[in-house]
Coordinates of C-alpha atoms in Angstrom, one line a residue:
M254 CA 107.2 85.5 102.8
L255 CA 109.1 86.0 99.5
K256 CA 107.1 83.2 97.8
P257 CA 103.4 82.5 97.8
E258 CA 101.9 79.5 99.9
K259 CA 102.7 76.2 98.6
M260 CA 99.4 74.7 97.4
A261 CA 98.4 71.0 97.0
K262 CA 95.9 69.6 94.5
I263 CA 93.5 67.1 95.8
L264 CA 90.4 65.2 94.6
V265 CA 87.6 64.1 96.9
A266 CA 85.2 61.3 96.0
G267 CA 82.2 59.8 97.8
H268 CA 78.8 58.6 97.8
K269 CA 76.2 60.9 96.8
K270 CA 74.2 60.3 100.1
D271 CA 77.3 61.7 101.9
L272 CA 77.6 65.0 99.6
S273 CA 75.6 67.3 102.0
K274 CA 77.8 65.9 104.8
A275 CA 81.0 66.5 102.7
I276 CA 79.9 70.1 101.4
E277 CA 79.3 71.1 105.3
V278 CA 82.9 69.7 106.3
L279 CA 84.5 71.8 103.5
H280 CA 82.5 74.9 104.0
Q281 CA 83.2 74.8 107.7
K282 CA 87.0 74.3 107.0
K283 CA 87.5 77.1 104.6
V284 CA 90.6 75.9 102.7
L285 CA 89.6 74.3 99.5
H286 CA 89.7 76.5 96.4
I287 CA 87.1 74.5 94.3
I288 CA 88.0 73.9 90.6
E289 CA 84.9 74.1 88.8
H290 CA 84.1 71.1 86.7
K291 CA 83.5 71.5 83.0
R292 CA 80.8 68.9 81.3
G293 CA 82.6 66.1 79.7
Q294 CA 82.7 62.4 80.2
L295 CA 81.1 63.3 83.4
D296 CA 78.0 65.4 84.1
I297 CA 77.9 68.3 86.6
G298 CA 76.1 68.2 89.8
A299 CA 72.6 69.9 90.6
P300 CA 71.7 72.1 93.4
L301 CA 70.7 70.4 96.5
K302 CA 66.9 70.4 97.1
E303 CA 66.5 73.1 100.1
G304 CA 68.7 75.5 97.6
E305 CA 65.5 77.0 95.8
D306 CA 63.7 78.0 98.7
A307 CA 66.7 79.5 100.4
S308 CA 67.7 81.5 97.1
L309 CA 64.0 82.8 96.8
L310 CA 64.2 83.6 100.4
L311 CA 67.5 85.4 100.2
I312 CA 66.1 87.5 97.5
Q313 CA 63.3 88.7 99.2
I314 CA 65.4 89.4 102.3
R315 CA 67.7 91.7 100.3
G316 CA 64.7 93.3 98.7
L317 CA 63.7 94.2 102.2
I318 CA 67.0 95.7 103.1
S319 CA 67.0 97.8 100.2
M320 CA 63.6 98.8 100.5
L321 CA 63.9 99.8 103.9
G322 CA 67.2 101.3 103.6
I323 CA 68.7 99.1 106.3
K324 CA 72.6 99.8 106.9
R325 CA 74.6 96.6 106.4
K326 CA 76.5 95.6 109.2
Q327 CA 78.5 92.5 109.8
P328 CA 76.4 90.5 112.5
R329 CA 78.2 89.8 115.6
K330 CA 76.8 86.4 115.9
E331 CA 75.6 83.6 113.6
L332 CA 72.3 81.8 113.3
K333 CA 72.8 78.0 114.1
F334 CA 69.5 77.0 112.4
L335 CA 66.7 78.7 110.2
N336 CA 63.3 77.2 109.6
I337 CA 62.9 78.3 106.2
R338 CA 59.3 77.4 105.7
D339 CA 58.2 79.7 108.8
S340 CA 60.9 82.4 107.7
K341 CA 59.4 82.4 104.2
K342 CA 56.2 83.0 105.5
D343 CA 57.1 85.9 107.8
I344 CA 59.5 87.5 105.1
S345 CA 56.6 87.0 102.4
R346 CA 54.2 89.0 104.7
F347 CA 56.7 91.7 105.7
Y348 CA 57.8 92.1 102.0
A349 CA 54.0 92.7 100.7
I350 CA 53.4 95.2 103.7
V351 CA 56.5 97.0 102.9
Q352 CA 56.0 97.1 99.4
K353 CA 52.3 98.3 99.7
R354 CA 53.6 101.0 102.4
L355 CA 56.2 102.4 99.7
E356 CA 53.6 102.6 97.3
E357 CA 51.4 104.6 99.4
L358 CA 54.5 106.8 100.4
A359 CA 55.1 107.3 96.5
K360 CA 51.6 108.4 95.9
A361 CA 51.5 110.7 99.0
N362 CA 54.9 112.2 97.8
A363 CA 53.6 113.1 94.4
A364 CA 50.2 114.2 95.7
I365 CA 52.3 116.7 98.3
E366 CA 54.4 117.8 95.4
Q367 CA 51.5 118.5 93.5
K368 CA 49.7 120.3 96.3
K369 CA 53.0 122.2 97.0
K370 CA 53.2 123.7 93.3
Q371 CA 49.5 124.8 93.7
L372 CA 49.9 126.5 97.0
E373 CA 52.9 128.4 95.5
T374 CA 51.3 129.6 92.5
L375 CA 48.0 130.4 94.5
E376 CA 50.2 132.4 96.8
K377 CA 51.5 134.4 94.0
L378 CA 48.0 135.1 92.7
S379 CA 46.5 136.0 95.8
F380 CA 46.3 139.5 95.1
F381 CA 43.9 138.9 92.5
K382 CA 40.2 139.4 93.2
G383 CA 38.6 137.8 90.2
E384 CA 37.7 134.3 89.8
L385 CA 40.2 131.8 88.1
E386 CA 38.1 130.4 85.7
I387 CA 38.0 133.6 83.9
I388 CA 41.7 133.7 83.1
G389 CA 42.2 132.4 79.6
R390 CA 38.4 132.0 78.7
I391 CA 37.6 135.5 77.1
K392 CA 38.3 134.9 73.4
S393 CA 39.1 138.6 72.9
L394 CA 41.7 138.8 75.4
S395 CA 45.1 137.5 76.1
F396 CA 46.4 137.0 79.6
F397 CA 50.1 137.1 80.7
I398 CA 50.8 135.9 84.3
G399 CA 54.3 135.8 85.8
E400 CA 57.3 137.6 87.3
I401 CA 59.0 140.7 86.0
K402 CA 61.8 142.7 87.4
N403 CA 60.1 146.1 87.0
A404 CA 56.2 146.5 86.6
E405 CA 56.3 150.2 86.0
E406 CA 58.5 149.7 82.8
L407 CA 55.9 147.2 81.8
A408 CA 53.1 149.3 82.1
N409 CA 54.9 152.2 80.2
A410 CA 55.7 149.6 77.4
V411 CA 52.1 148.2 77.0
K412 CA 50.8 151.8 76.9
K413 CA 53.0 152.4 73.8
I414 CA 51.1 149.5 72.3
T415 CA 47.7 149.9 73.4
S416 CA 45.6 151.9 75.9
S417 CA 43.0 148.8 76.1
F418 CA 44.5 146.7 78.9
D419 CA 44.4 145.7 82.6
L420 CA 47.7 145.3 84.7
Q421 CA 47.4 144.1 88.2
T422 CA 50.6 143.7 90.1
S423 CA 52.1 142.6 93.5
T424 CA 55.7 143.6 94.3
G425 CA 58.0 141.6 96.8
K426 CA 61.8 140.6 97.2
G427 CA 62.9 143.0 94.0
K428 CA 60.5 141.2 91.9
S429 CA 57.0 142.0 90.8
F430 CA 54.0 139.2 90.0
V431 CA 51.8 140.6 87.2
I432 CA 48.5 139.6 85.7
L433 CA 48.0 141.6 82.2
A434 CA 44.9 141.2 80.2
I435 CA 45.4 142.7 76.7
E436 CA 43.6 142.7 73.4
K437 CA 44.0 139.7 71.3
S438 CA 45.1 141.7 68.2
V439 CA 48.3 142.9 69.8
E440 CA 49.4 139.8 71.7
Q441 CA 52.3 139.2 69.4
K442 CA 53.8 142.6 70.0
T443 CA 53.1 142.5 73.6
T444 CA 54.8 138.9 73.8
A445 CA 58.0 140.4 72.0
E446 CA 58.0 143.6 74.6
L447 CA 57.8 141.0 77.6
Q448 CA 60.7 139.1 76.4
N449 CA 62.9 142.3 76.1
L450 CA 61.8 143.0 79.7
G451 CA 62.8 139.4 81.2
F452 CA 59.2 138.1 81.7
K453 CA 59.2 134.9 83.3
P454 CA 55.8 133.2 82.7
E455 CA 54.0 131.3 85.6
Q456 CA 53.1 127.7 84.8
L457 CA 49.3 127.3 85.2
E458 CA 48.6 123.8 84.2
H459 CA 48.2 122.5 88.0
I460 CA 45.4 125.0 88.8
K461 CA 43.6 124.8 85.1
D462 CA 40.6 123.3 86.7
F463 CA 40.3 125.6 89.5
K464 CA 37.5 127.8 90.2
G465 CA 36.7 130.6 92.5
T466 CA 39.1 133.0 93.7
P467 CA 43.1 132.3 94.7
K468 CA 42.1 132.9 98.5
D469 CA 39.1 130.4 98.3
N470 CA 41.4 128.0 96.6
L471 CA 44.1 128.3 99.2
L472 CA 41.6 127.9 102.2
R473 CA 40.8 124.6 100.5
I474 CA 44.2 123.4 99.4
Y475 CA 45.8 124.1 102.7
P476 CA 43.9 121.5 104.8
E477 CA 44.3 118.9 102.1
Y478 CA 48.2 119.5 102.1
H479 CA 48.4 119.4 105.9
K480 CA 46.3 116.0 105.8
L481 CA 48.8 114.4 103.3
I482 CA 51.7 115.6 105.2
K483 CA 50.2 113.8 108.4
K484 CA 49.6 110.6 106.1
R485 CA 53.4 110.7 105.0
E486 CA 54.4 111.0 108.4
G487 CA 52.3 107.9 109.4
I488 CA 53.6 105.6 106.7
D489 CA 57.3 106.8 107.6
A490 CA 56.7 106.0 111.0
S491 CA 55.2 102.5 110.1
L492 CA 58.4 102.1 107.9
N493 CA 60.6 102.9 110.8
T494 CA 58.9 100.6 113.0
F495 CA 59.6 97.7 110.3
R496 CA 63.1 99.0 110.0
S497 CA 63.9 98.8 113.5
R498 CA 62.2 95.7 114.2
L499 CA 64.0 93.8 111.4
S500 CA 67.4 95.6 111.3
S501 CA 69.1 92.8 113.4
S502 CA 67.3 89.8 112.7
I503 CA 67.4 90.0 108.9
M504 CA 71.0 90.7 108.8
L505 CA 71.5 87.3 110.5
Q506 CA 68.9 85.7 108.3
E507 CA 70.8 86.8 105.4
S508 CA 74.5 85.7 106.4
Y509 CA 72.9 82.3 107.3
L510 CA 71.0 81.9 103.8
E511 CA 74.2 83.2 101.9
K512 CA 75.9 80.5 103.5
L513 CA 73.3 77.9 103.0
T514 CA 72.7 79.2 99.2
E515 CA 76.5 78.7 98.8
K516 CA 76.4 75.1 100.1
T517 CA 73.3 74.1 98.0
E518 CA 74.9 75.5 94.9
A519 CA 78.2 73.9 95.4
P520 CA 77.5 70.6 93.3
L521 CA 77.2 72.7 90.4
K522 CA 81.3 72.8 90.5
M523 CA 81.5 69.2 90.9
A524 CA 81.5 66.0 88.7
M525 CA 78.7 63.6 89.4
T526 CA 77.7 60.1 88.4
Q527 CA 74.6 58.0 89.2
N528 CA 75.8 57.3 92.6
T529 CA 78.9 59.2 93.3
F530 CA 80.4 62.9 93.5
M531 CA 84.0 64.0 92.9
V532 CA 85.4 67.5 93.6
T533 CA 88.7 68.8 92.9
G534 CA 90.4 71.6 94.6
W535 CA 93.5 73.6 95.7
L536 CA 94.4 74.1 99.4
P537 CA 97.7 74.9 101.3
E538 CA 100.0 72.2 101.6
K539 CA 100.2 72.5 105.4
S540 CA 96.5 72.2 105.7
K541 CA 96.1 69.1 103.7
D542 CA 96.6 66.4 106.2
E543 CA 94.2 68.1 108.7
T544 CA 91.6 68.6 106.1
I545 CA 91.9 64.9 105.0
K546 CA 91.6 63.7 108.7
T547 CA 88.7 65.9 109.3
L548 CA 86.6 64.4 106.2
Q549 CA 87.7 61.0 107.1
A550 CA 86.3 61.2 110.6
A551 CA 83.1 63.2 109.7
L552 CA 82.2 60.9 106.9
K553 CA 83.3 57.7 109.0
G554 CA 85.8 56.9 106.4
K555 CA 83.2 56.6 103.5
V556 CA 85.3 59.4 101.4
A557 CA 88.5 58.9 99.3
V558 CA 90.8 61.7 99.2
E559 CA 93.9 61.6 97.0
D560 CA 96.6 63.8 95.3
A561 CA 95.2 65.0 91.8
P562 CA 97.4 65.4 88.8
I563 CA 99.1 68.8 88.1
D564 CA 99.4 70.0 84.7
E565 CA 102.4 72.0 84.1
L566 CA 100.7 74.9 82.6
E567 CA 97.7 74.9 85.1
R568 CA 97.1 78.0 87.1
V569 CA 97.4 77.4 90.6
P570 CA 95.7 79.7 93.0
V571 CA 97.8 82.2 94.9
K572 CA 97.8 82.8 98.8
L573 CA 100.0 85.4 99.8
K574 CA 102.0 85.0 103.2
N575 CA 103.4 88.2 104.8
P576 CA 103.7 89.3 108.1
A577 CA 101.1 91.6 109.3
L578 CA 103.0 94.8 109.0
V579 CA 103.8 94.0 105.5
Q580 CA 100.3 92.9 104.5
P581 CA 98.8 96.1 103.8
F582 CA 101.2 96.5 100.9
E583 CA 99.4 93.5 99.1
F584 CA 96.9 96.4 98.2
F585 CA 99.5 97.4 95.5
L586 CA 99.4 94.0 93.9
D587 CA 95.7 93.8 93.9
L588 CA 95.8 97.0 91.9
Y589 CA 98.3 95.4 89.5
S590 CA 98.4 91.7 89.3
L591 CA 99.0 88.9 91.7
P592 CA 102.2 86.8 91.1
N593 CA 102.2 83.5 89.7
H594 CA 102.5 80.8 92.1
H595 CA 106.1 80.1 91.2
E596 CA 107.5 83.6 91.0
I597 CA 108.7 85.7 94.0
D598 CA 106.1 87.7 95.8
P599 CA 107.3 91.4 95.8
T600 CA 105.1 92.8 98.6
L601 CA 108.2 92.9 100.9
F602 CA 110.2 95.1 98.4
I603 CA 107.2 97.3 98.0
F604 CA 107.0 97.4 101.8
I605 CA 110.6 98.8 102.0
G606 CA 110.7 100.8 99.0
F607 CA 107.6 102.6 98.7
P608 CA 107.8 104.4 101.9
I609 CA 111.3 105.3 101.1
F610 CA 110.6 106.9 97.7
F611 CA 107.4 108.8 99.2
G612 CA 109.2 110.1 102.2
M613 CA 112.3 111.2 100.2
M614 CA 110.0 113.1 97.9
L615 CA 107.8 114.8 100.6
G616 CA 110.7 115.0 103.4
D617 CA 109.3 117.4 105.6
I618 CA 108.8 117.0 109.2
G619 CA 105.6 119.4 109.6
Y620 CA 103.8 117.6 106.5
G621 CA 104.9 114.3 107.9
I622 CA 103.2 114.8 111.2
V623 CA 100.1 116.3 109.5
S624 CA 100.1 113.4 107.3
V625 CA 100.4 110.8 110.3
I626 CA 97.5 112.6 112.1
L627 CA 95.3 112.7 108.9
F628 CA 95.7 109.0 108.1
L629 CA 95.2 107.9 112.0
T630 CA 92.0 109.8 111.6
L631 CA 90.8 108.3 108.1
M632 CA 91.6 104.7 109.7
K633 CA 88.9 105.2 112.2
L634 CA 86.7 107.1 110.1
M635 CA 86.8 104.7 107.1
P636 CA 87.9 101.1 108.4
Q637 CA 87.1 99.6 105.1
M638 CA 90.2 101.1 103.7
K639 CA 92.3 100.5 106.7
G640 CA 95.0 98.5 104.5
L641 CA 95.7 101.8 102.4
F642 CA 95.9 104.1 105.2
K643 CA 98.4 101.9 107.0
V644 CA 100.3 102.2 104.0
M645 CA 100.2 105.9 103.9
L646 CA 100.8 106.0 107.7
L647 CA 104.1 104.5 107.3
S648 CA 104.9 106.6 104.4
G649 CA 104.1 109.6 106.7
I650 CA 106.4 108.5 109.2
S651 CA 109.1 108.1 106.5
T652 CA 108.4 111.6 105.4
I653 CA 109.2 112.7 109.2
I654 CA 112.4 110.7 109.1
F655 CA 113.5 112.3 105.8
G656 CA 112.4 115.7 107.2
F657 CA 115.1 115.2 109.8
V658 CA 117.5 114.1 107.2
F659 CA 117.0 117.3 105.1
G660 CA 116.3 119.6 108.1
E661 CA 112.9 121.1 107.0
F662 CA 109.7 121.9 109.0
F663 CA 107.0 123.3 106.5
G664 CA 109.8 124.7 104.3
L665 CA 111.6 126.2 107.5
E666 CA 115.1 125.3 108.0
E667 CA 115.2 127.3 111.4
L668 CA 113.1 127.4 114.2
F669 CA 112.9 129.8 117.0
G670 CA 116.4 131.2 115.7
H671 CA 117.7 127.9 115.7
E672 CA 118.8 125.7 112.7
I673 CA 117.2 122.3 112.5
P674 CA 119.8 119.5 112.4
F675 CA 120.3 118.0 108.8
L676 CA 122.4 115.5 107.1
I677 CA 121.8 117.3 103.7
H678 CA 120.0 120.4 102.5
R679 CA 118.4 119.1 99.3
T680 CA 117.4 122.8 98.0
H681 CA 121.2 123.7 98.4
A682 CA 122.5 120.4 97.2
I683 CA 120.8 119.7 94.0
Q684 CA 123.6 118.0 92.1
E685 CA 124.3 115.7 95.2
M686 CA 120.6 115.0 95.4
L687 CA 120.6 113.8 91.8
M688 CA 123.5 111.5 92.3
I689 CA 122.0 110.2 95.1
S690 CA 118.5 109.5 93.4
V691 CA 120.3 107.9 90.6
A692 CA 122.5 105.7 92.5
I693 CA 119.0 104.6 94.5
G694 CA 117.7 103.9 91.1
V695 CA 120.7 101.7 90.0
C696 CA 120.4 99.9 93.4
H697 CA 116.5 99.1 92.9
V698 CA 116.9 98.2 89.2
V699 CA 119.8 95.8 89.9
L700 CA 117.6 94.4 92.8
G701 CA 114.8 93.6 90.3
L702 CA 117.3 92.0 88.0
L703 CA 118.5 89.9 90.7
I704 CA 114.9 88.8 91.5
G705 CA 114.4 88.4 87.6
F706 CA 117.6 86.0 87.9
Y707 CA 116.1 83.8 90.6
N708 CA 112.8 83.3 88.7
E709 CA 114.6 82.5 85.4
L710 CA 117.0 80.1 87.3
H711 CA 114.0 78.0 88.6
H712 CA 112.0 78.0 85.6
H713 CA 114.2 78.3 82.4
G714 CA 117.7 77.2 83.8
L715 CA 121.4 78.7 84.4
I716 CA 122.0 79.9 80.9
K717 CA 118.8 81.7 80.3
A718 CA 118.9 83.4 83.7
V719 CA 122.7 84.5 83.2
N720 CA 121.9 85.8 79.7
A721 CA 118.7 87.3 80.3
K722 CA 119.3 89.0 83.5
L723 CA 122.8 89.2 84.6
G724 CA 123.5 90.5 81.0
W725 CA 121.7 93.5 81.9
I726 CA 123.9 94.2 85.2
V727 CA 127.0 93.6 83.1
L728 CA 125.8 96.5 80.7
L729 CA 125.3 98.7 83.7
A730 CA 128.7 98.1 85.1
G731 CA 130.3 98.5 81.6
A732 CA 128.3 101.7 81.2
G733 CA 129.2 103.0 84.6
I734 CA 133.0 102.3 84.0
L735 CA 132.8 104.2 80.7
L736 CA 130.8 107.1 81.8
N737 CA 132.5 107.5 85.4
D738 CA 136.0 108.7 85.1
I739 CA 136.2 109.6 88.8
A740 CA 135.2 105.9 89.8
I741 CA 138.2 104.9 87.3
K742 CA 140.5 107.1 89.0
A743 CA 139.4 106.3 92.4
F744 CA 139.7 102.6 92.1
A745 CA 142.8 102.8 89.9
I746 CA 141.2 100.8 87.3
P747 CA 143.9 100.4 84.4
N748 CA 142.5 100.8 80.8
G749 CA 139.0 101.7 82.3
S750 CA 137.6 102.7 79.1
L751 CA 138.7 99.3 77.5
I752 CA 137.1 97.2 80.3
G753 CA 133.8 99.3 80.0
G754 CA 133.7 98.8 76.3
A755 CA 134.2 95.0 76.7
L756 CA 131.8 94.5 79.2
V757 CA 129.1 96.4 77.0
A758 CA 129.9 94.3 74.1
I759 CA 129.8 91.1 76.2
S760 CA 126.4 92.0 77.7
I761 CA 125.0 92.9 74.1
V762 CA 125.8 89.3 73.1
M763 CA 124.3 87.8 76.4
L764 CA 121.3 89.9 75.9
F765 CA 120.9 88.7 72.4
L766 CA 121.3 85.0 73.5
G767 CA 119.2 85.6 76.5
E768 CA 116.0 87.5 74.9
G769 CA 116.8 87.7 71.2
V770 CA 116.0 91.0 69.3
R771 CA 113.9 92.3 72.0
G772 CA 116.8 92.4 74.4
L773 CA 118.7 94.6 72.0
V774 CA 115.7 96.9 71.1
E775 CA 115.4 97.5 75.0
L776 CA 119.1 98.5 75.6
P777 CA 118.3 102.3 75.7
G778 CA 115.1 101.6 78.1
I779 CA 117.2 100.5 80.9
F780 CA 119.1 103.7 81.1
G781 CA 115.9 105.9 80.8
N782 CA 114.5 103.7 83.7
I783 CA 117.4 104.7 86.0
L784 CA 117.2 108.2 85.1
S785 CA 113.5 108.1 85.9
Y786 CA 114.7 107.9 89.6
A787 CA 115.6 111.5 89.2
R788 CA 112.0 112.2 90.1
L789 CA 113.3 111.6 93.7
M790 CA 114.9 114.6 93.7
A791 CA 113.0 116.8 91.3
L792 CA 109.7 116.2 93.2
G793 CA 111.4 116.7 96.4
V794 CA 112.9 120.0 95.4
A795 CA 109.8 121.2 93.9
S796 CA 107.8 120.7 97.0
A797 CA 110.6 122.2 99.3
G798 CA 110.9 125.2 97.0
L799 CA 107.1 125.9 97.0
A800 CA 107.2 125.9 100.6
V801 CA 109.8 128.4 100.7
V802 CA 107.9 131.0 98.4
I803 CA 104.9 130.4 100.7
N804 CA 106.8 131.3 103.8
D805 CA 108.5 134.3 101.9
L806 CA 105.2 135.6 100.7
A807 CA 103.7 135.3 104.2
A808 CA 106.5 136.6 106.4
P809 CA 106.4 140.6 105.5
M810 CA 102.5 140.3 106.5
F811 CA 103.2 139.7 110.0
N812 CA 104.7 143.2 110.3
A813 CA 101.6 145.0 108.7
G814 CA 99.3 145.2 111.5
V815 CA 96.4 143.0 112.5
F816 CA 94.9 142.7 109.1
G817 CA 98.5 141.9 107.8
I818 CA 98.7 139.2 110.4
I819 CA 95.3 137.6 109.2
A820 CA 96.1 137.7 105.6
G821 CA 99.6 135.9 106.5
I822 CA 97.9 133.4 108.5
I823 CA 95.5 132.7 105.6
I824 CA 98.6 132.7 102.6
L825 CA 100.4 130.1 105.3
F826 CA 97.3 128.0 105.7
V827 CA 95.9 128.0 102.3
G828 CA 99.5 127.7 100.7
H829 CA 100.8 124.7 102.7
L830 CA 97.3 123.0 102.7
I831 CA 97.8 123.1 98.7
N832 CA 101.4 122.1 98.8
F833 CA 100.6 119.4 101.3
M834 CA 97.8 117.8 99.0
L835 CA 100.2 118.1 96.1
G836 CA 103.0 116.5 98.1
L837 CA 100.4 113.5 98.8
I838 CA 99.3 112.9 95.3
G839 CA 102.5 113.4 93.4
P840 CA 104.7 111.4 95.6
F841 CA 102.4 108.6 95.9
L842 CA 102.0 108.5 92.1
H843 CA 105.6 108.6 91.3
S844 CA 106.5 106.2 94.0
L845 CA 103.9 103.7 92.6
R846 CA 105.3 104.4 89.0
L847 CA 108.7 103.5 90.1
Q848 CA 107.5 100.0 91.6
Y849 CA 105.3 99.2 88.5
V850 CA 107.4 100.5 85.7
E851 CA 111.2 100.7 86.6
F852 CA 111.2 97.5 89.2
F853 CA 108.3 95.0 88.2
T854 CA 109.5 94.9 84.5
K855 CA 112.6 93.4 85.5
F856 CA 111.2 90.4 86.8
Y857 CA 107.6 90.3 87.4
A858 CA 105.1 88.4 85.2
G859 CA 102.0 88.3 87.3
G860 CA 98.7 87.1 86.1
G861 CA 98.1 84.9 89.3
T862 CA 94.6 83.7 90.1
R863 CA 93.5 84.8 93.8
Y864 CA 92.9 81.7 96.3
I865 CA 89.3 81.9 97.2
P866 CA 88.6 78.9 99.4
F867 CA 84.9 77.6 99.5
G868 CA 83.1 79.1 102.6
T869 CA 84.7 82.4 102.4
K870 CA 83.4 85.7 101.1

């Protein structure tokens, strides 16, 4: 649990005629992380012959899924066999039909939009009794057609410019639609006046070729519009038929073809000679013997499997092994970096530390209950993010526990006239909370250094481990003795200052020997790391303080009648909602920071390669 799964490296070799069978066995076993062969003394393989048809068919199937908007669901069963040739004929026919229907649908939608614009403009012009072709075609006149707020103001303004004009208006919904014909000679003055009055011209490009009155054109366009709507409905019905017909079977075919394509392309990762194939890969040590037996049995002993040499600097793929309860916290390693195969997996420590830090910062029974309900609901609504919501669910439970520690329920310390039992009131014991936070920081940082000591011990020897990691612990011990007179008196340490100074001096020498100049440069950093844990107190007190302010603002409202009660409820709901959201975001980010920055930097190298066995997505 504290280290990734132990991996073995094997080389599988056999005759080319057995390649398909070997690939099939390895694909079914789903244990071999194939190391891609680079072209050198041995050439790389070519895809199996059925792969090209499978790849092309898979592209068409994915195209159909995209075109029809079929929702992707994991098939409950799997196809055992698919006739590629027959399926290719069917899918190609469906693809051509669907593509044609979509083109028809696009044209119908474009025509409907055009007709809709024409109808909207004609509706606005329906009060006009003249024929449309005269608009803009009388050279001595300028036409202004559009919306204006006040037609009467327009008429008065135009009268000041000229007496030779014709103005027709239609008023409705607080606006007027106007058609103004005016002498060409005063066009510029009229344009300027219209802009001052907020005139919005109507676009007439889509009806420029129309003849006859607006009402005549409305009678002509409406049937064409409804005919297009029916045509679109028919195309949609046809596409829905294809969608319902294909939605289940096409997913099964896609899944089958994905696996088949993966198998047929597997030789591209293998080394080949004229008659043989060779594949190298990693698998869990515990699966090695069974995998070899299965290969030997399937190929009737016509395959050679042996341990492959391992380069000291080779990157071994990492497979984490954690209990089900701890596994969701691997999410944080996915965000950061996987551990190297030789170092300790920190998932267990995140599982312990993250919920404690989160709960300590939010620390309220009411907020904890709400967060548990919220994340239980989100787990059902968004199953693809189940891992993260499990992390937050445990953090919500931790929040409830710390709520009892601090005796807080939505910022209240009393319920129904009775004080909530507590161990410490954080808002009344800030100094004590600060000391507790720093003490937690010391323990967490020292734990990181001890893990770092283990990693260094196994890879760089005892002297390096003692100097590079225990040197920091000696430094903390010396600094603690120097700074804490109370501890000196409590433990009756004679010459405490002298002992503390000596430990600090020794630690500096150790760090220089273990980490060189970098260790000396980073000396102040470790105290900054520890002080960083003061955020456990600061964020918690801030959240609790804001809850108290919200309650104090709302309390007087409940003595001010019905409207006061409503206002008080709104203040409580909105205020606590905001505080709750801040209480989720802040503790999440700061708990994560304490893991990544203060804890990981003491031991974690990361940079591991994910174990992805052949045959798995």
